[in-house]
Amino acid sequence: MTDWKPLPDGLASDVRHLVVELRRLKDRTGLSLAALARDTPYSKSSWDRYLNGRALPPSHAVDSLGELADVDRARLASLWKLANTAWHGHDGRRARRDGAPSPAAWGTASTSSATTEPGQSRERPATPRPPVAETDPTRESAPAPP
């Protein structure tokens, strides 16, 4: 059995559940990361990221491990769908367990129409610009009104 590193803090419970299940399956097969890389289309470093919760494995990777471990792959697919939803959140950005976007998503503006009421525009109203005479320094200024 592998001595696994602790999973990252803030990992959503559905993602954690999937990773724990994948670790169990990897241990069940007795394969090393190098052997997983040899027997699947994913590299050793990719499996390391997937099994340590640093990256969400693609559904095909989950299916590949399920096939090697000879387990119910439909159940694994269901676990992956839940984890995928938790990982990406509802607006497509990776979310932490508390629902806040991860630091990687900070500073990215969501243009999702889901956050805009029907008939509302997400664009800011245009700020009126002063007439050219007031801003063009090459023009002579008009005499001040009396």
mmCIF file with all atom_site columns, C-alpha atoms in Angstrom:
data_model
loop_
_atom_site.group_PDB
_atom_site.id
_atom_site.type_symbol
_atom_site.label_atom_id
_atom_site.label_alt_id
_atom_site.label_comp_id
_atom_site.label_asym_id
_atom_site.label_entity_id
_atom_site.label_seq_id
_atom_site.pdbx_PDB_ins_code
_atom_site.Cartn_x
_atom_site.Cartn_y
_atom_site.Cartn_z
_atom_site.occupancy
_atom_site.B_iso_or_equiv
_atom_site.pdbx_formal_charge
_atom_site.auth_seq_id
_atom_site.auth_comp_id
_atom_site.auth_asym_id
_atom_site.auth_atom_id
_atom_site.pdbx_PDB_model_num
ATOM 1   C CA . MET A 1 1   ? 0.000   0.000  0.000   1.00 0.00 ? 1   MET A CA 1
ATOM 2   C CA . THR A 1 2   ? 1.214   3.479  -0.889  1.00 0.00 ? 2   THR A CA 1
ATOM 3   C CA . ASP A 1 3   ? 1.929   6.087  1.769   1.00 0.00 ? 3   ASP A CA 1
ATOM 4   C CA . TRP A 1 4   ? -0.204  8.870  0.377   1.00 0.00 ? 4   TRP A CA 1
ATOM 5   C CA . LYS A 1 5   ? 0.415   12.575 0.921   1.00 0.00 ? 5   LYS A CA 1
ATOM 6   C CA . PRO A 1 6   ? -2.395  14.456 2.648   1.00 0.00 ? 6   PRO A CA 1
ATOM 7   C CA . LEU A 1 7   ? -4.856  15.968 0.194   1.00 0.00 ? 7   LEU A CA 1
ATOM 8   C CA . PRO A 1 8   ? -4.860  19.768 -0.197  1.00 0.00 ? 8   PRO A CA 1
ATOM 9   C CA . ASP A 1 9   ? -6.952  21.809 2.220   1.00 0.00 ? 9   ASP A CA 1
ATOM 10  C CA . GLY A 1 10  ? -10.092 23.231 0.701   1.00 0.00 ? 10  GLY A CA 1
ATOM 11  C CA . LEU A 1 11  ? -10.580 20.352 -1.723  1.00 0.00 ? 11  LEU A CA 1
ATOM 12  C CA . ALA A 1 12  ? -14.319 19.930 -2.343  1.00 0.00 ? 12  ALA A CA 1
ATOM 13  C CA . SER A 1 13  ? -15.773 16.809 -0.736  1.00 0.00 ? 13  SER A CA 1
ATOM 14  C CA . ASP A 1 14  ? -16.844 15.326 -4.100  1.00 0.00 ? 14  ASP A CA 1
ATOM 15  C CA . VAL A 1 15  ? -13.332 15.784 -5.473  1.00 0.00 ? 15  VAL A CA 1
ATOM 16  C CA . ARG A 1 16  ? -11.842 14.330 -2.292  1.00 0.00 ? 16  ARG A CA 1
ATOM 17  C CA . HIS A 1 17  ? -14.176 11.325 -2.578  1.00 0.00 ? 17  HIS A CA 1
ATOM 18  C CA . LEU A 1 18  ? -13.072 10.678 -6.174  1.00 0.00 ? 18  LEU A CA 1
ATOM 19  C CA . VAL A 1 19  ? -9.359  10.995 -5.344  1.00 0.00 ? 19  VAL A CA 1
ATOM 20  C CA . VAL A 1 20  ? -9.650  8.650  -2.353  1.00 0.00 ? 20  VAL A CA 1
ATOM 21  C CA . GLU A 1 21  ? -11.432 6.115  -4.565  1.00 0.00 ? 21  GLU A CA 1
ATOM 22  C CA . LEU A 1 22  ? -8.750  6.431  -7.274  1.00 0.00 ? 22  LEU A CA 1
ATOM 23  C CA . ARG A 1 23  ? -6.021  5.927  -4.666  1.00 0.00 ? 23  ARG A CA 1
ATOM 24  C CA . ARG A 1 24  ? -7.807  2.815  -3.416  1.00 0.00 ? 24  ARG A CA 1
ATOM 25  C CA . LEU A 1 25  ? -8.030  1.452  -6.958  1.00 0.00 ? 25  LEU A CA 1
ATOM 26  C CA . LYS A 1 26  ? -4.380  2.202  -7.669  1.00 0.00 ? 26  LYS A CA 1
ATOM 27  C CA . ASP A 1 27  ? -3.390  0.347  -4.497  1.00 0.00 ? 27  ASP A CA 1
ATOM 28  C CA . ARG A 1 28  ? -5.723  -2.518 -5.433  1.00 0.00 ? 28  ARG A CA 1
ATOM 29  C CA . THR A 1 29  ? -4.018  -2.955 -8.803  1.00 0.00 ? 29  THR A CA 1
ATOM 30  C CA . GLY A 1 30  ? -0.562  -2.916 -7.209  1.00 0.00 ? 30  GLY A CA 1
ATOM 31  C CA . LEU A 1 31  ? 0.674   -0.713 -10.054 1.00 0.00 ? 31  LEU A CA 1
ATOM 32  C CA . SER A 1 32  ? 3.275   2.000  -9.589  1.00 0.00 ? 32  SER A CA 1
ATOM 33  C CA . LEU A 1 33  ? 2.826   5.424  -11.166 1.00 0.00 ? 33  LEU A CA 1
ATOM 34  C CA . ALA A 1 34  ? 5.274   4.379  -13.876 1.00 0.00 ? 34  ALA A CA 1
ATOM 35  C CA . ALA A 1 35  ? 3.190   1.259  -14.581 1.00 0.00 ? 35  ALA A CA 1
ATOM 36  C CA . LEU A 1 36  ? -0.003  3.348  -14.695 1.00 0.00 ? 36  LEU A CA 1
ATOM 37  C CA . ALA A 1 37  ? 1.704   5.621  -17.209 1.00 0.00 ? 37  ALA A CA 1
ATOM 38  C CA . ARG A 1 38  ? 2.742   2.592  -19.251 1.00 0.00 ? 38  ARG A CA 1
ATOM 39  C CA . ASP A 1 39  ? -0.760  1.044  -19.191 1.00 0.00 ? 39  ASP A CA 1
ATOM 40  C CA . THR A 1 40  ? -2.776  4.230  -19.786 1.00 0.00 ? 40  THR A CA 1
ATOM 41  C CA . PRO A 1 41  ? -2.444  7.273  -22.052 1.00 0.00 ? 41  PRO A CA 1
ATOM 42  C CA . TYR A 1 42  ? -1.450  9.472  -19.075 1.00 0.00 ? 42  TYR A CA 1
ATOM 43  C CA . SER A 1 43  ? 2.048   10.258 -17.823 1.00 0.00 ? 43  SER A CA 1
ATOM 44  C CA . LYS A 1 44  ? 3.518   9.436  -14.442 1.00 0.00 ? 44  LYS A CA 1
ATOM 45  C CA . SER A 1 45  ? 3.470   13.132 -13.481 1.00 0.00 ? 45  SER A CA 1
ATOM 46  C CA . SER A 1 46  ? -0.189  13.422 -14.537 1.00 0.00 ? 46  SER A CA 1
ATOM 47  C CA . TRP A 1 47  ? -1.127  10.457 -12.338 1.00 0.00 ? 47  TRP A CA 1
ATOM 48  C CA . ASP A 1 48  ? 0.816   12.042 -9.491  1.00 0.00 ? 48  ASP A CA 1
ATOM 49  C CA . ARG A 1 49  ? -1.228  15.252 -9.857  1.00 0.00 ? 49  ARG A CA 1
ATOM 50  C CA . TYR A 1 50  ? -4.521  13.342 -10.122 1.00 0.00 ? 50  TYR A CA 1
ATOM 51  C CA . LEU A 1 51  ? -3.846  11.080 -7.136  1.00 0.00 ? 51  LEU A CA 1
ATOM 52  C CA . ASN A 1 52  ? -2.692  13.956 -4.939  1.00 0.00 ? 52  ASN A CA 1
ATOM 53  C CA . GLY A 1 53  ? -5.652  16.233 -5.682  1.00 0.00 ? 53  GLY A CA 1
ATOM 54  C CA . ARG A 1 54  ? -3.663  18.869 -7.548  1.00 0.00 ? 54  ARG A CA 1
ATOM 55  C CA . ALA A 1 55  ? -5.517  18.303 -10.834 1.00 0.00 ? 55  ALA A CA 1
ATOM 56  C CA . LEU A 1 56  ? -8.851  16.788 -11.749 1.00 0.00 ? 56  LEU A CA 1
ATOM 57  C CA . PRO A 1 57  ? -8.249  13.713 -13.880 1.00 0.00 ? 57  PRO A CA 1
ATOM 58  C CA . PRO A 1 58  ? -10.013 13.589 -17.226 1.00 0.00 ? 58  PRO A CA 1
ATOM 59  C CA . SER A 1 59  ? -12.941 11.170 -17.293 1.00 0.00 ? 59  SER A CA 1
ATOM 60  C CA . HIS A 1 60  ? -10.974 8.888  -19.591 1.00 0.00 ? 60  HIS A CA 1
ATOM 61  C CA . ALA A 1 61  ? -8.178  8.562  -17.014 1.00 0.00 ? 61  ALA A CA 1
ATOM 62  C CA . VAL A 1 62  ? -10.725 7.578  -14.362 1.00 0.00 ? 62  VAL A CA 1
ATOM 63  C CA . ASP A 1 63  ? -12.229 5.044  -16.766 1.00 0.00 ? 63  ASP A CA 1
ATOM 64  C CA . SER A 1 64  ? -8.772  3.674  -17.627 1.00 0.00 ? 64  SER A CA 1
ATOM 65  C CA . LEU A 1 65  ? -7.935  3.069  -13.974 1.00 0.00 ? 65  LEU A CA 1
ATOM 66  C CA . GLY A 1 66  ? -11.365 1.506  -13.426 1.00 0.00 ? 66  GLY A CA 1
ATOM 67  C CA . GLU A 1 67  ? -10.713 -0.873 -16.287 1.00 0.00 ? 67  GLU A CA 1
ATOM 68  C CA . LEU A 1 68  ? -7.299  -1.849 -14.876 1.00 0.00 ? 68  LEU A CA 1
ATOM 69  C CA . ALA A 1 69  ? -8.844  -2.408 -11.434 1.00 0.00 ? 69  ALA A CA 1
ATOM 70  C CA . ASP A 1 70  ? -11.802 -4.298 -12.929 1.00 0.00 ? 70  ASP A CA 1
ATOM 71  C CA . VAL A 1 71  ? -14.480 -2.279 -11.109 1.00 0.00 ? 71  VAL A CA 1
ATOM 72  C CA . ASP A 1 72  ? -17.881 -0.807 -11.965 1.00 0.00 ? 72  ASP A CA 1
ATOM 73  C CA . ARG A 1 73  ? -16.904 1.963  -14.342 1.00 0.00 ? 73  ARG A CA 1
ATOM 74  C CA . ALA A 1 74  ? -20.409 3.475  -14.389 1.00 0.00 ? 74  ALA A CA 1
ATOM 75  C CA . ARG A 1 75  ? -20.046 4.198  -10.652 1.00 0.00 ? 75  ARG A CA 1
ATOM 76  C CA . LEU A 1 76  ? -16.657 5.804  -11.282 1.00 0.00 ? 76  LEU A CA 1
ATOM 77  C CA . ALA A 1 77  ? -18.161 7.907  -14.067 1.00 0.00 ? 77  ALA A CA 1
ATOM 78  C CA . SER A 1 78  ? -20.813 9.150  -11.618 1.00 0.00 ? 78  SER A CA 1
ATOM 79  C CA . LEU A 1 79  ? -18.145 10.019 -9.054  1.00 0.00 ? 79  LEU A CA 1
ATOM 80  C CA . TRP A 1 80  ? -16.185 11.873 -11.741 1.00 0.00 ? 80  TRP A CA 1
ATOM 81  C CA . LYS A 1 81  ? -19.254 13.907 -12.811 1.00 0.00 ? 81  LYS A CA 1
ATOM 82  C CA . LEU A 1 82  ? -19.839 15.039 -9.224  1.00 0.00 ? 82  LEU A CA 1
ATOM 83  C CA . ALA A 1 83  ? -16.153 15.884 -8.809  1.00 0.00 ? 83  ALA A CA 1
ATOM 84  C CA . ASN A 1 84  ? -16.080 17.738 -12.120 1.00 0.00 ? 84  ASN A CA 1
ATOM 85  C CA . THR A 1 85  ? -19.024 19.897 -11.070 1.00 0.00 ? 85  THR A CA 1
ATOM 86  C CA . ALA A 1 86  ? -17.402 20.622 -7.706  1.00 0.00 ? 86  ALA A CA 1
ATOM 87  C CA . TRP A 1 87  ? -13.991 21.315 -9.278  1.00 0.00 ? 87  TRP A CA 1
ATOM 88  C CA . HIS A 1 88  ? -15.303 23.774 -11.850 1.00 0.00 ? 88  HIS A CA 1
ATOM 89  C CA . GLY A 1 89  ? -18.129 25.289 -9.859  1.00 0.00 ? 89  GLY A CA 1
ATOM 90  C CA . HIS A 1 90  ? -21.327 26.506 -11.446 1.00 0.00 ? 90  HIS A CA 1
ATOM 91  C CA . ASP A 1 91  ? -19.764 29.282 -13.511 1.00 0.00 ? 91  ASP A CA 1
ATOM 92  C CA . GLY A 1 92  ? -16.934 27.258 -15.041 1.00 0.00 ? 92  GLY A CA 1
ATOM 93  C CA . ARG A 1 93  ? -14.205 28.465 -12.675 1.00 0.00 ? 93  ARG A CA 1
ATOM 94  C CA . ARG A 1 94  ? -12.480 26.127 -10.276 1.00 0.00 ? 94  ARG A CA 1
ATOM 95  C CA . ALA A 1 95  ? -14.101 26.522 -6.872  1.00 0.00 ? 95  ALA A CA 1
ATOM 96  C CA . ARG A 1 96  ? -12.952 25.816 -3.353  1.00 0.00 ? 96  ARG A CA 1
ATOM 97  C CA . ARG A 1 97  ? -15.060 23.815 -0.906  1.00 0.00 ? 97  ARG A CA 1
ATOM 98  C CA . ASP A 1 98  ? -16.594 27.043 0.471   1.00 0.00 ? 98  ASP A CA 1
ATOM 99  C CA . GLY A 1 99  ? -17.793 27.961 -3.018  1.00 0.00 ? 99  GLY A CA 1
ATOM 100 C CA . ALA A 1 100 ? -15.369 30.838 -3.527  1.00 0.00 ? 100 ALA A CA 1
ATOM 101 C CA . PRO A 1 101 ? -13.269 30.786 -6.676  1.00 0.00 ? 101 PRO A CA 1
ATOM 102 C CA . SER A 1 102 ? -9.760  29.477 -6.279  1.00 0.00 ? 102 SER A CA 1
ATOM 103 C CA . PRO A 1 103 ? -6.877  31.969 -6.336  1.00 0.00 ? 103 PRO A CA 1
ATOM 104 C CA . ALA A 1 104 ? -6.215  30.920 -9.935  1.00 0.00 ? 104 ALA A CA 1
ATOM 105 C CA . ALA A 1 105 ? -9.643  32.277 -10.867 1.00 0.00 ? 105 ALA A CA 1
ATOM 106 C CA . TRP A 1 106 ? -9.331  35.538 -8.912  1.00 0.00 ? 106 TRP A CA 1
ATOM 107 C CA . GLY A 1 107 ? -9.273  38.564 -11.107 1.00 0.00 ? 107 GLY A CA 1
ATOM 108 C CA . THR A 1 108 ? -11.105 36.845 -13.929 1.00 0.00 ? 108 THR A CA 1
ATOM 109 C CA . ALA A 1 109 ? -14.446 38.398 -14.630 1.00 0.00 ? 109 ALA A CA 1
ATOM 110 C CA . SER A 1 110 ? -17.335 36.133 -15.330 1.00 0.00 ? 110 SER A CA 1
ATOM 111 C CA . THR A 1 111 ? -19.415 37.185 -18.284 1.00 0.00 ? 111 THR A CA 1
ATOM 112 C CA . SER A 1 112 ? -21.986 34.524 -17.595 1.00 0.00 ? 112 SER A CA 1
ATOM 113 C CA . SER A 1 113 ? -25.497 35.576 -18.496 1.00 0.00 ? 113 SER A CA 1
ATOM 114 C CA . ALA A 1 114 ? -26.672 33.587 -15.479 1.00 0.00 ? 114 ALA A CA 1
ATOM 115 C CA . THR A 1 115 ? -25.711 36.506 -13.238 1.00 0.00 ? 115 THR A CA 1
ATOM 116 C CA . THR A 1 116 ? -27.569 39.070 -15.363 1.00 0.00 ? 116 THR A CA 1
ATOM 117 C CA . GLU A 1 117 ? -31.312 39.508 -15.139 1.00 0.00 ? 117 GLU A CA 1
ATOM 118 C CA . PRO A 1 118 ? -33.159 39.178 -18.447 1.00 0.00 ? 118 PRO A CA 1
ATOM 119 C CA . GLY A 1 119 ? -33.238 42.523 -20.239 1.00 0.00 ? 119 GLY A CA 1
ATOM 120 C CA . GLN A 1 120 ? -30.237 43.866 -18.305 1.00 0.00 ? 120 GLN A CA 1
ATOM 121 C CA . SER A 1 121 ? -26.946 44.649 -19.941 1.00 0.00 ? 121 SER A CA 1
ATOM 122 C CA . ARG A 1 122 ? -23.617 43.793 -18.324 1.00 0.00 ? 122 ARG A CA 1
ATOM 123 C CA . GLU A 1 123 ? -22.012 46.762 -20.098 1.00 0.00 ? 123 GLU A CA 1
ATOM 124 C CA . ARG A 1 124 ? -21.443 49.988 -18.221 1.00 0.00 ? 124 ARG A CA 1
ATOM 125 C CA . PRO A 1 125 ? -23.228 53.016 -19.650 1.00 0.00 ? 125 PRO A CA 1
ATOM 126 C CA . ALA A 1 126 ? -21.001 55.184 -21.798 1.00 0.00 ? 126 ALA A CA 1
ATOM 127 C CA . THR A 1 127 ? -19.555 58.220 -20.047 1.00 0.00 ? 127 THR A CA 1
ATOM 128 C CA . PRO A 1 128 ? -20.283 61.357 -22.069 1.00 0.00 ? 128 PRO A CA 1
ATOM 129 C CA . ARG A 1 129 ? -17.145 62.964 -23.436 1.00 0.00 ? 129 ARG A CA 1
ATOM 130 C CA . PRO A 1 130 ? -16.669 66.738 -23.285 1.00 0.00 ? 130 PRO A CA 1
ATOM 131 C CA . PRO A 1 131 ? -16.822 68.614 -26.577 1.00 0.00 ? 131 PRO A CA 1
ATOM 132 C CA . VAL A 1 132 ? -13.595 68.669 -28.560 1.00 0.00 ? 132 VAL A CA 1
ATOM 133 C CA . ALA A 1 133 ? -13.134 72.428 -28.015 1.00 0.00 ? 133 ALA A CA 1
ATOM 134 C CA . GLU A 1 134 ? -12.758 71.847 -24.285 1.00 0.00 ? 134 GLU A CA 1
ATOM 135 C CA . THR A 1 135 ? -10.168 69.102 -24.611 1.00 0.00 ? 135 THR A CA 1
ATOM 136 C CA . ASP A 1 136 ? -8.152  70.040 -27.718 1.00 0.00 ? 136 ASP A CA 1
ATOM 137 C CA . PRO A 1 137 ? -5.177  72.202 -26.600 1.00 0.00 ? 137 PRO A CA 1
ATOM 138 C CA . THR A 1 138 ? -4.345  73.157 -30.217 1.00 0.00 ? 138 THR A CA 1
ATOM 139 C CA . ARG A 1 139 ? -7.611  75.046 -30.633 1.00 0.00 ? 139 ARG A CA 1
ATOM 140 C CA . GLU A 1 140 ? -7.942  78.598 -29.555 1.00 0.00 ? 140 GLU A CA 1
ATOM 141 C CA . SER A 1 141 ? -10.221 78.971 -26.610 1.00 0.00 ? 141 SER A CA 1
ATOM 142 C CA . ALA A 1 142 ? -13.436 80.858 -27.097 1.00 0.00 ? 142 ALA A CA 1
ATOM 143 C CA . PRO A 1 143 ? -13.826 84.102 -25.211 1.00 0.00 ? 143 PRO A CA 1
ATOM 144 C CA . ALA A 1 144 ? -15.527 83.734 -21.864 1.00 0.00 ? 144 ALA A CA 1
ATOM 145 C CA . PRO A 1 145 ? -19.197 84.697 -21.872 1.00 0.00 ? 145 PRO A CA 1
ATOM 146 C CA . PRO A 1 146 ? -19.885 88.186 -20.404 1.00 0.00 ? 146 PRO A CA 1
#
